[in-house]
CSV table of N, CA, C and O in Angstrom, one decimal:
chain,number,residue,atom,x,y,z
A,1,GLY,N,-98.0,103.4,139.8
A,1,GLY,CA,-97.9,104.3,140.9
A,1,GLY,C,-96.6,104.2,141.6
A,1,GLY,O,-96.3,104.9,142.5
A,2,LYS,N,-95.7,103.3,141.1
A,2,LYS,CA,-94.4,103.1,141.8
A,2,LYS,C,-93.4,104.0,141.2
A,2,LYS,O,-93.3,104.2,139.9
A,3,GLU,N,-92.6,104.7,142.0
A,3,GLU,CA,-91.6,105.6,141.5
A,3,GLU,C,-90.3,104.8,141.2
A,3,GLU,O,-89.9,104.0,142.0
A,4,VAL,N,-89.8,105.0,140.0
A,4,VAL,CA,-88.6,104.3,139.5
A,4,VAL,C,-87.6,105.3,139.0
A,4,VAL,O,-87.9,106.2,138.2
A,5,SER,N,-86.4,105.3,139.5
A,5,SER,CA,-85.3,106.2,139.1
A,5,SER,C,-84.6,105.5,137.9
A,5,SER,O,-84.2,104.4,138.0
A,6,SER,N,-84.6,106.2,136.8
A,6,SER,CA,-84.0,105.7,135.6
A,6,SER,C,-82.7,106.3,135.2
A,6,SER,O,-82.0,105.8,134.3
A,7,CYS,N,-82.4,107.4,135.8
A,7,CYS,CA,-81.2,108.1,135.3
A,7,CYS,C,-80.8,109.1,136.4
A,7,CYS,O,-81.7,109.7,137.1
A,8,PHE,N,-79.5,109.4,136.5
A,8,PHE,CA,-79.0,110.5,137.3
A,8,PHE,C,-78.1,111.4,136.5
A,8,PHE,O,-77.3,110.9,135.7
A,9,MET,N,-78.2,112.7,136.7
A,9,MET,CA,-77.4,113.7,136.0
A,9,MET,C,-76.7,114.5,137.0
A,9,MET,O,-77.2,114.7,138.1
A,10,LYS,N,-75.6,115.1,136.6
A,10,LYS,CA,-74.9,116.0,137.5
A,10,LYS,C,-74.4,117.2,136.8
A,10,LYS,O,-74.8,117.4,135.6
A,11,GLU,N,-73.7,118.1,137.4
A,11,GLU,CA,-73.2,119.3,136.8
A,11,GLU,C,-72.7,119.1,135.4
A,11,GLU,O,-71.9,118.2,135.2
A,12,GLY,N,-73.2,120.0,134.5
A,12,GLY,CA,-72.7,119.9,133.1
A,12,GLY,C,-73.4,119.0,132.2
A,12,GLY,O,-73.2,119.0,131.0
A,13,ASP,N,-74.2,118.1,132.8
A,13,ASP,CA,-75.0,117.1,132.0
A,13,ASP,C,-76.2,117.8,131.4
A,13,ASP,O,-76.7,118.7,132.0
A,14,ILE,N,-76.7,117.2,130.3
A,14,ILE,CA,-77.9,117.6,129.7
A,14,ILE,C,-79.0,116.7,130.2
A,14,ILE,O,-78.9,115.5,130.1
A,15,CYS,N,-80.0,117.2,130.8
A,15,CYS,CA,-81.1,116.4,131.3
A,15,CYS,C,-82.4,116.7,130.6
A,15,CYS,O,-82.8,117.9,130.5
A,16,THR,N,-83.0,115.7,130.0
A,16,THR,CA,-84.2,115.9,129.3
A,16,THR,C,-85.0,114.6,129.3
A,16,THR,O,-84.5,113.5,129.5
A,17,SER,N,-86.3,114.7,129.2
A,17,SER,CA,-87.1,113.5,128.9
A,17,SER,C,-87.1,113.4,127.4
A,17,SER,O,-87.8,114.2,126.7
A,18,VAL,N,-86.3,112.6,126.8
A,18,VAL,CA,-86.1,112.5,125.4
A,18,VAL,C,-87.4,112.3,124.6
A,18,VAL,O,-87.7,113.0,123.7
A,19,GLU,N,-88.2,111.3,125.1
A,19,GLU,CA,-89.5,111.1,124.4
A,19,GLU,C,-90.4,112.3,124.4
A,19,GLU,O,-90.9,112.7,123.3
A,20,SER,N,-90.5,113.0,125.5
A,20,SER,CA,-91.4,114.1,125.6
A,20,SER,C,-90.9,115.3,124.8
A,20,SER,O,-91.6,116.0,124.1
A,21,PHE,N,-89.6,115.5,124.9
A,21,PHE,CA,-89.0,116.7,124.2
A,21,PHE,C,-89.1,116.5,122.7
A,21,PHE,O,-89.5,117.5,122.0
A,22,PHE,N,-88.7,115.4,122.2
A,22,PHE,CA,-88.7,115.2,120.7
A,22,PHE,C,-90.0,115.0,120.1
A,22,PHE,O,-90.2,115.3,118.9
A,23,THR,N,-91.0,114.4,120.8
A,23,THR,CA,-92.3,114.2,120.3
A,23,THR,C,-93.2,115.4,120.6
A,23,THR,O,-94.3,115.5,120.0
A,24,GLN,N,-92.8,116.2,121.5
A,24,GLN,CA,-93.5,117.4,122.0
A,24,GLN,C,-94.9,116.9,122.5
A,24,GLN,O,-95.9,117.6,122.3
A,25,GLN,N,-94.9,115.8,123.2
A,25,GLN,CA,-96.1,115.2,123.9
A,25,GLN,C,-95.7,115.0,125.4
A,25,GLN,O,-94.5,114.9,125.7
A,26,TYR,N,-96.7,114.9,126.2
A,26,TYR,CA,-96.5,114.5,127.6
A,26,TYR,C,-95.8,113.1,127.6
A,26,TYR,O,-96.2,112.2,126.8
A,27,GLY,N,-94.8,113.0,128.4
A,27,GLY,CA,-94.1,111.7,128.5
A,27,GLY,C,-94.5,110.9,129.8
A,27,GLY,O,-95.3,111.4,130.6
A,28,GLN,N,-93.8,109.8,129.9
A,28,GLN,CA,-94.1,108.9,131.0
A,28,GLN,C,-93.3,109.2,132.3
A,28,GLN,O,-93.6,108.8,133.4
A,29,GLU,N,-92.3,110.1,132.1
A,29,GLU,CA,-91.3,110.3,133.2
A,29,GLU,C,-91.4,111.7,133.7
A,29,GLU,O,-91.8,112.6,133.0
A,30,ASN,N,-90.9,111.9,134.9
A,30,ASN,CA,-90.7,113.2,135.5
A,30,ASN,C,-89.2,113.4,135.8
A,30,ASN,O,-88.5,112.5,136.0
A,31,ILE,N,-88.8,114.7,135.9
A,31,ILE,CA,-87.5,115.0,136.2
A,31,ILE,C,-87.5,115.7,137.6
A,31,ILE,O,-88.3,116.6,137.8
A,32,GLN,N,-86.7,115.2,138.5
A,32,GLN,CA,-86.7,115.7,139.9
A,32,GLN,C,-85.2,116.0,140.3
A,32,GLN,O,-84.3,115.2,140.1
A,33,ALA,N,-85.0,117.2,140.9
A,33,ALA,CA,-83.7,117.5,141.4
A,33,ALA,C,-83.6,117.0,142.8
A,33,ALA,O,-84.5,117.2,143.6
A,34,VAL,N,-82.5,116.3,143.2
A,34,VAL,CA,-82.3,115.9,144.5
A,34,VAL,C,-81.3,116.7,145.3
A,34,VAL,O,-81.1,116.5,146.5
A,35,GLU,N,-80.8,117.7,144.6
A,35,GLU,CA,-79.9,118.7,145.2
A,35,GLU,C,-80.3,120.1,144.6
A,35,GLU,O,-80.9,120.2,143.6
A,36,ASP,N,-79.9,121.1,145.3
A,36,ASP,CA,-80.1,122.5,144.8
A,36,ASP,C,-79.4,122.6,143.5
A,36,ASP,O,-78.3,122.1,143.3
A,37,CYS,N,-80.0,123.3,142.5
A,37,CYS,CA,-79.3,123.4,141.2
A,37,CYS,C,-79.8,124.7,140.5
A,37,CYS,O,-80.8,125.2,140.8
A,38,ILE,N,-79.0,125.0,139.5
A,38,ILE,CA,-79.4,126.1,138.6
A,38,ILE,C,-79.7,125.4,137.2
A,38,ILE,O,-78.9,124.6,136.8
A,39,VAL,N,-80.8,125.7,136.7
A,39,VAL,CA,-81.3,125.0,135.4
A,39,VAL,C,-81.3,126.0,134.3
A,39,VAL,O,-81.9,127.1,134.4
A,40,TYR,N,-80.7,125.7,133.2
A,40,TYR,CA,-80.8,126.4,132.0
A,40,TYR,C,-81.6,125.5,131.0
A,40,TYR,O,-81.4,124.3,131.0
A,41,TYR,N,-82.4,126.1,130.2
A,41,TYR,CA,-83.3,125.3,129.3
A,41,TYR,C,-83.4,126.0,128.0
A,41,TYR,O,-83.1,127.2,127.8
A,42,ILE,N,-83.8,125.1,127.0
A,42,ILE,CA,-84.0,125.6,125.7
A,42,ILE,C,-85.3,124.9,125.2
A,42,ILE,O,-85.5,123.7,125.5
A,43,SER,N,-86.1,125.6,124.5
A,43,SER,CA,-87.4,125.0,124.0
A,43,SER,C,-87.1,124.2,122.7
A,43,SER,O,-86.0,124.4,122.1
A,44,TYR,N,-88.0,123.3,122.4
A,44,TYR,CA,-87.8,122.5,121.2
A,44,TYR,C,-87.7,123.5,120.0
A,44,TYR,O,-86.9,123.3,119.1
A,45,GLU,N,-88.6,124.5,119.9
A,45,GLU,CA,-88.6,125.4,118.8
A,45,GLU,C,-87.2,126.2,118.7
A,45,GLU,O,-86.7,126.4,117.6
A,46,GLU,N,-86.7,126.6,119.9
A,46,GLU,CA,-85.4,127.3,119.9
A,46,GLU,C,-84.3,126.3,119.4
A,46,GLU,O,-83.4,126.8,118.6
A,47,LEU,N,-84.3,125.1,119.8
A,47,LEU,CA,-83.3,124.1,119.3
A,47,LEU,C,-83.4,123.9,117.8
A,47,LEU,O,-82.4,123.9,117.1
A,48,GLN,N,-84.6,123.8,117.3
A,48,GLN,CA,-84.8,123.7,115.8
A,48,GLN,C,-84.3,124.9,115.1
A,48,GLN,O,-83.7,124.8,114.0
A,49,PHE,N,-84.5,126.1,115.6
A,49,PHE,CA,-84.0,127.3,115.0
A,49,PHE,C,-82.5,127.3,115.0
A,49,PHE,O,-81.9,127.7,113.9
A,50,ILE,N,-81.9,126.9,116.0
A,50,ILE,CA,-80.4,126.8,116.1
A,50,ILE,C,-79.9,125.8,115.0
A,50,ILE,O,-79.0,126.1,114.3
A,51,TYR,N,-80.6,124.7,114.9
A,51,TYR,CA,-80.2,123.7,113.9
A,51,TYR,C,-80.3,124.2,112.5
A,51,TYR,O,-79.4,124.0,111.7
A,52,ARG,N,-81.4,124.9,112.3
A,52,ARG,CA,-81.6,125.5,110.9
A,52,ARG,C,-80.6,126.6,110.6
A,52,ARG,O,-80.2,126.7,109.4
A,53,ASN,N,-80.2,127.4,111.5
A,53,ASN,CA,-79.4,128.6,111.2
A,53,ASN,C,-78.0,128.5,111.6
A,53,ASN,O,-77.2,129.4,111.2
A,54,PHE,N,-77.5,127.5,112.3
A,54,PHE,CA,-76.1,127.3,112.7
A,54,PHE,C,-75.7,125.9,112.4
A,54,PHE,O,-75.9,125.1,113.3
A,55,SER,N,-75.3,125.6,111.2
A,55,SER,CA,-75.0,124.2,110.8
A,55,SER,C,-74.1,123.4,111.8
A,55,SER,O,-74.2,122.2,111.9
A,56,GLU,N,-73.1,124.1,112.4
A,56,GLU,CA,-72.2,123.4,113.3
A,56,GLU,C,-72.9,122.8,114.5
A,56,GLU,O,-72.5,121.8,115.1
A,57,PHE,N,-74.1,123.3,114.8
A,57,PHE,CA,-74.9,122.8,116.0
A,57,PHE,C,-75.5,121.5,115.6
A,57,PHE,O,-75.9,120.7,116.5
A,58,ASN,N,-75.7,121.2,114.3
A,58,ASN,CA,-76.2,119.9,113.9
A,58,ASN,C,-75.2,118.8,114.3
A,58,ASN,O,-75.6,117.7,114.8
A,59,THR,N,-73.9,119.1,114.1
A,59,THR,CA,-72.9,118.1,114.6
A,59,THR,C,-72.9,118.0,116.1
A,59,THR,O,-72.8,116.8,116.6
A,60,ILE,N,-72.9,119.1,116.8
A,60,ILE,CA,-73.0,119.0,118.3
A,60,ILE,C,-74.2,118.2,118.7
A,60,ILE,O,-74.1,117.3,119.6
A,61,GLY,N,-75.4,118.5,118.1
A,61,GLY,CA,-76.6,117.8,118.5
A,61,GLY,C,-76.5,116.3,118.2
A,61,GLY,O,-76.9,115.4,119.0
A,62,ARG,N,-75.9,115.9,117.1
A,62,ARG,CA,-75.7,114.5,116.7
A,62,ARG,C,-74.8,113.8,117.7
A,62,ARG,O,-75.1,112.7,118.2
A,63,ILE,N,-73.7,114.5,118.1
A,63,ILE,CA,-72.7,113.9,119.1
A,63,ILE,C,-73.4,113.7,120.5
A,63,ILE,O,-73.3,112.7,121.1
A,64,LEU,N,-74.2,114.7,120.9
A,64,LEU,CA,-75.0,114.5,122.1
A,64,LEU,C,-76.0,113.4,122.1
A,64,LEU,O,-76.1,112.6,123.1
A,65,VAL,N,-76.7,113.3,121.0
A,65,VAL,CA,-77.6,112.2,120.8
A,65,VAL,C,-76.9,110.8,120.8
A,65,VAL,O,-77.4,109.8,121.4
A,66,GLU,N,-75.8,110.7,120.2
A,66,GLU,CA,-75.0,109.5,120.2
A,66,GLU,C,-74.6,109.1,121.6
A,66,GLU,O,-74.6,108.0,122.0
A,67,ARG,N,-74.1,110.1,122.4
A,67,ARG,CA,-73.7,109.9,123.8
A,67,ARG,C,-74.9,109.4,124.6
A,67,ARG,O,-74.8,108.4,125.4
A,68,CYS,N,-76.0,110.0,124.4
A,68,CYS,CA,-77.2,109.6,125.1
A,68,CYS,C,-77.6,108.1,124.7
A,68,CYS,O,-77.9,107.3,125.6
A,69,CYS,N,-77.6,107.8,123.5
A,69,CYS,CA,-77.9,106.4,123.1
A,69,CYS,C,-76.9,105.4,123.7
A,69,CYS,O,-77.3,104.4,124.2
A,70,LEU,N,-75.6,105.8,123.6
A,70,LEU,CA,-74.6,104.9,124.2
A,70,LEU,C,-74.8,104.7,125.7
A,70,LEU,O,-74.7,103.6,126.2
A,71,GLN,N,-75.0,105.8,126.4
A,71,GLN,CA,-75.3,105.6,127.8
A,71,GLN,C,-76.5,104.8,128.1
A,71,GLN,O,-76.5,104.0,129.1
A,72,THR,N,-77.5,104.9,127.3
A,72,THR,CA,-78.7,104.1,127.5
A,72,THR,C,-78.4,102.6,127.3
A,72,THR,O,-78.8,101.7,128.1
A,73,VAL,N,-77.7,102.3,126.3
A,73,VAL,CA,-77.3,100.9,126.0
A,73,VAL,C,-76.4,100.3,127.1
A,73,VAL,O,-76.6,99.2,127.6
A,74,GLN,N,-75.4,101.1,127.6
A,74,GLN,CA,-74.5,100.7,128.6
A,74,GLN,C,-75.3,100.5,129.9
A,74,GLN,O,-75.0,99.5,130.6
A,75,ARG,N,-76.2,101.3,130.2
A,75,ARG,CA,-77.1,101.1,131.4
A,75,ARG,C,-77.9,99.9,131.3
A,75,ARG,O,-78.0,99.1,132.3
A,76,ILE,N,-78.5,99.7,130.2
A,76,ILE,CA,-79.4,98.5,130.1
A,76,ILE,C,-78.5,97.2,130.2
A,76,ILE,O,-78.9,96.3,130.9
A,77,THR,N,-77.4,97.2,129.6
A,77,THR,CA,-76.5,96.0,129.7
A,77,THR,C,-76.0,95.8,131.1
A,77,THR,O,-76.1,94.7,131.6
A,78,ALA,N,-75.6,96.9,131.7
A,78,ALA,CA,-75.0,96.8,133.1
A,78,ALA,C,-76.1,96.5,134.1
A,78,ALA,O,-75.9,95.8,135.1
A,79,MET,N,-77.3,97.1,134.0
A,79,MET,CA,-78.3,97.1,135.0
A,79,MET,C,-79.2,95.9,134.9
A,79,MET,O,-79.6,95.3,136.0
A,80,TRP,N,-79.6,95.5,133.8
A,80,TRP,CA,-80.7,94.5,133.7
A,80,TRP,C,-80.2,93.1,133.2
A,80,TRP,O,-81.0,92.2,133.2
A,81,MET,N,-78.9,93.0,133.0
A,81,MET,CA,-78.4,91.7,132.6
A,81,MET,C,-77.4,91.1,133.6
A,81,MET,O,-76.6,90.3,133.3
A,82,GLN,N,-77.4,91.7,134.8
A,82,GLN,CA,-76.4,91.3,135.8
A,82,GLN,C,-77.2,91.1,137.2
A,82,GLN,O,-78.3,91.6,137.4
A,83,ARG,N,-76.6,90.4,138.1
A,83,ARG,CA,-77.1,90.2,139.4
A,83,ARG,C,-77.0,91.5,140.2
A,83,ARG,O,-76.2,92.4,139.8
A,84,ALA,N,-77.8,91.6,141.3
A,84,ALA,CA,-77.8,92.9,142.0
A,84,ALA,C,-76.4,93.3,142.5
A,84,ALA,O,-76.1,94.5,142.4
A,85,HIS,N,-75.6,92.4,143.0
A,85,HIS,CA,-74.3,92.8,143.5
A,85,HIS,C,-73.4,93.3,142.4
A,85,HIS,O,-72.7,94.3,142.6
A,86,ASP,N,-73.6,92.7,141.2
A,86,ASP,CA,-72.8,93.2,140.1
A,86,ASP,C,-73.3,94.6,139.6
A,86,ASP,O,-72.5,95.4,139.1
A,87,ARG,N,-74.6,94.8,139.6
A,87,ARG,CA,-75.1,96.1,139.3
A,87,ARG,C,-74.6,97.2,140.2
A,87,ARG,O,-74.2,98.3,139.7
A,88,TYR,N,-74.6,96.9,141.5
A,88,TYR,CA,-74.0,97.8,142.4
A,88,TYR,C,-72.5,98.1,142.2
A,88,TYR,O,-72.1,99.2,142.2
A,89,ALA,N,-71.8,97.1,141.9
A,89,ALA,CA,-70.4,97.2,141.6
A,89,ALA,C,-70.2,98.1,140.4
A,89,ALA,O,-69.3,98.9,140.3
A,90,TRP,N,-71.0,97.9,139.3
A,90,TRP,CA,-70.9,98.7,138.1
A,90,TRP,C,-71.2,100.1,138.5
A,90,TRP,O,-70.4,101.0,138.0
A,91,LEU,N,-72.2,100.4,139.2
A,91,LEU,CA,-72.6,101.8,139.6
A,91,LEU,C,-71.4,102.4,140.4
A,91,LEU,O,-71.0,103.5,140.1
A,92,ALA,N,-70.9,101.7,141.4
A,92,ALA,CA,-69.8,102.2,142.2
A,92,ALA,C,-68.6,102.5,141.4
A,92,ALA,O,-67.9,103.5,141.6
A,93,ASN,N,-68.3,101.7,140.4
A,93,ASN,CA,-67.1,101.9,139.5
A,93,ASN,C,-67.4,103.0,138.5
A,93,ASN,O,-66.5,103.9,138.3
A,94,ALA,N,-68.6,103.0,137.9
A,94,ALA,CA,-68.8,104.0,136.8
A,94,ALA,C,-69.2,105.4,137.3
A,94,ALA,O,-68.8,106.4,136.7
A,95,PHE,N,-69.9,105.4,138.5
A,95,PHE,CA,-70.4,106.7,139.0
A,95,PHE,C,-70.2,106.8,140.5
A,95,PHE,O,-71.2,106.8,141.3
A,96,PRO,N,-69.0,106.7,141.0
A,96,PRO,CA,-68.7,106.6,142.5
A,96,PRO,C,-69.3,107.8,143.2
A,96,PRO,O,-69.7,107.7,144.4
A,97,ASP,N,-69.4,109.0,142.6
A,97,ASP,CA,-69.9,110.2,143.3
A,97,ASP,C,-71.4,110.0,143.6
A,97,ASP,O,-71.9,110.6,144.6
A,98,LEU,N,-72.1,109.3,142.8
A,98,LEU,CA,-73.5,109.1,143.1
A,98,LEU,C,-73.8,108.4,144.4
A,98,LEU,O,-74.8,108.7,145.1
A,99,LEU,N,-72.9,107.5,144.8
A,99,LEU,CA,-73.1,106.8,146.1
A,99,LEU,C,-73.1,107.8,147.3
A,99,LEU,O,-73.8,107.5,148.3
A,100,GLN,N,-72.5,108.9,147.1
A,100,GLN,CA,-72.4,109.9,148.2
A,100,GLN,C,-73.5,111.0,148.1
A,100,GLN,O,-73.9,111.6,149.0
A,101,ARG,N,-74.0,111.2,146.8
A,101,ARG,CA,-74.8,112.3,146.6
A,101,ARG,C,-76.3,112.0,146.5
A,101,ARG,O,-77.2,112.9,146.6
A,102,VAL,N,-76.6,110.8,146.1
A,102,VAL,CA,-78.0,110.4,145.8
A,102,VAL,C,-78.6,109.6,147.0
A,102,VAL,O,-77.9,108.6,147.5
A,103,PRO,N,-79.8,109.9,147.5
A,103,PRO,CA,-80.4,109.2,148.6
A,103,PRO,C,-80.5,107.7,148.2
A,103,PRO,O,-80.8,107.3,147.1
A,104,ALA,N,-80.4,106.8,149.3
A,104,ALA,CA,-80.4,105.4,149.1
A,104,ALA,C,-81.7,104.9,148.4
A,104,ALA,O,-81.7,104.0,147.6
A,105,LYS,N,-82.9,105.5,148.7
A,105,LYS,CA,-84.1,105.1,148.1
A,105,LYS,C,-84.1,105.2,146.5
A,105,LYS,O,-84.6,104.4,145.8
A,106,TYR,N,-83.4,106.3,146.0
A,106,TYR,CA,-83.3,106.5,144.6
A,106,TYR,C,-82.3,105.5,144.0
A,106,TYR,O,-82.5,105.0,142.9
A,107,LEU,N,-81.2,105.3,144.7
A,107,LEU,CA,-80.2,104.4,144.2
A,107,LEU,C,-80.8,103.0,144.1
A,107,LEU,O,-80.5,102.3,143.1
A,108,ALA,N,-81.5,102.6,145.1
A,108,ALA,CA,-82.1,101.2,145.1
A,108,ALA,C,-83.1,101.1,144.0
A,108,ALA,O,-83.1,100.1,143.3
A,109,SER,N,-83.9,102.1,143.8
A,109,SER,CA,-84.8,102.1,142.6
A,109,SER,C,-84.1,102.0,141.3
A,109,SER,O,-84.5,101.2,140.4
A,110,TYR,N,-83.0,102.7,141.2
A,110,TYR,CA,-82.2,102.7,139.9
A,110,TYR,C,-81.6,101.3,139.7
A,110,TYR,O,-81.6,100.8,138.6
A,111,LEU,N,-81.2,100.7,140.8
A,111,LEU,CA,-80.6,99.4,140.7
A,111,LEU,C,-81.6,98.2,140.6
A,111,LEU,O,-81.3,97.1,140.3
A,112,GLY,N,-82.9,98.6,140.8
A,112,GLY,CA,-84.0,97.6,140.7
A,112,GLY,C,-84.0,96.7,141.9
A,112,GLY,O,-84.4,95.5,141.8
A,113,ILE,N,-83.6,97.2,143.1
A,113,ILE,CA,-83.6,96.4,144.3
A,113,ILE,C,-84.3,97.2,145.4
A,113,ILE,O,-84.6,98.4,145.2
A,114,THR,N,-84.5,96.6,146.6
A,114,THR,CA,-85.0,97.3,147.7
A,114,THR,C,-83.9,98.0,148.5
A,114,THR,O,-82.7,97.7,148.3
A,115,GLU,N,-84.3,98.9,149.3
A,115,GLU,CA,-83.3,99.7,150.1
A,115,GLU,C,-82.6,98.7,151.1
A,115,GLU,O,-81.4,98.9,151.4
A,116,VAL,N,-83.3,97.7,151.6
A,116,VAL,CA,-82.7,96.7,152.5
A,116,VAL,C,-81.6,95.9,151.7
A,116,VAL,O,-80.5,95.7,152.3
A,117,MET,N,-81.9,95.5,150.5
A,117,MET,CA,-80.9,94.8,149.7
A,117,MET,C,-79.7,95.7,149.4
A,117,MET,O,-78.6,95.2,149.5
A,118,LEU,N,-80.0,96.9,149.1
A,118,LEU,CA,-78.9,97.9,148.9
A,118,LEU,C,-78.0,98.0,150.1
A,118,LEU,O,-76.8,97.9,150.0
A,119,SER,N,-78.6,98.1,151.3
A,119,SER,CA,-77.9,98.2,152.5
A,119,SER,C,-77.0,96.9,152.8
A,119,SER,O,-75.9,97.0,153.2
A,120,ASN,N,-77.6,95.7,152.5
A,120,ASN,CA,-76.9,94.5,152.6
A,120,ASN,C,-75.7,94.4,151.7
A,120,ASN,O,-74.6,94.0,152.1
A,121,ILE,N,-75.9,94.8,150.5
A,121,ILE,CA,-74.8,94.8,149.5
A,121,ILE,C,-73.7,95.7,149.9
A,121,ILE,O,-72.5,95.4,149.9
A,122,LYS,N,-74.1,96.9,150.4
A,122,LYS,CA,-73.0,97.9,150.8
A,122,LYS,C,-72.3,97.4,152.0
A,122,LYS,O,-71.1,97.7,152.2
A,123,SER,N,-72.9,96.7,152.9
A,123,SER,CA,-72.3,96.1,154.1
A,123,SER,C,-71.5,94.8,153.8
A,123,SER,O,-70.9,94.3,154.8
A,124,GLY,N,-71.6,94.3,152.6
A,124,GLY,CA,-70.9,93.1,152.3
A,124,GLY,C,-71.6,91.8,152.6
A,124,GLY,O,-71.0,90.7,152.6
A,125,ARG,N,-72.9,91.9,152.9
A,125,ARG,CA,-73.7,90.7,153.2
A,125,ARG,C,-74.2,90.0,151.9
A,125,ARG,O,-74.4,90.5,150.9
């Protein structure tokens, strides 16, 4: 029952529940917009049609999946193998705009800390 933020996306990013999309089953996660946005989407069947009929999109799809895998590994390494202060420093360095755009409760959840601890880290305590 606890809400956990696992990822943030911004303009131009592809946002999906990978498990749900590729297995075509209900997944464990929900996607929530924290700002007003315009969403474009493609169904699994439409993507498969594009892959079958336009071979160059297989390369694009592979590149996007590689980026997704790399981002996941980088996040796991940065977030779960470091102390809270170091996780915050990584986030501030890698995604400085998130600190201004994402509410503190989501940032704290993403970092695996409480909002109080996030506030203490931000204030230098």
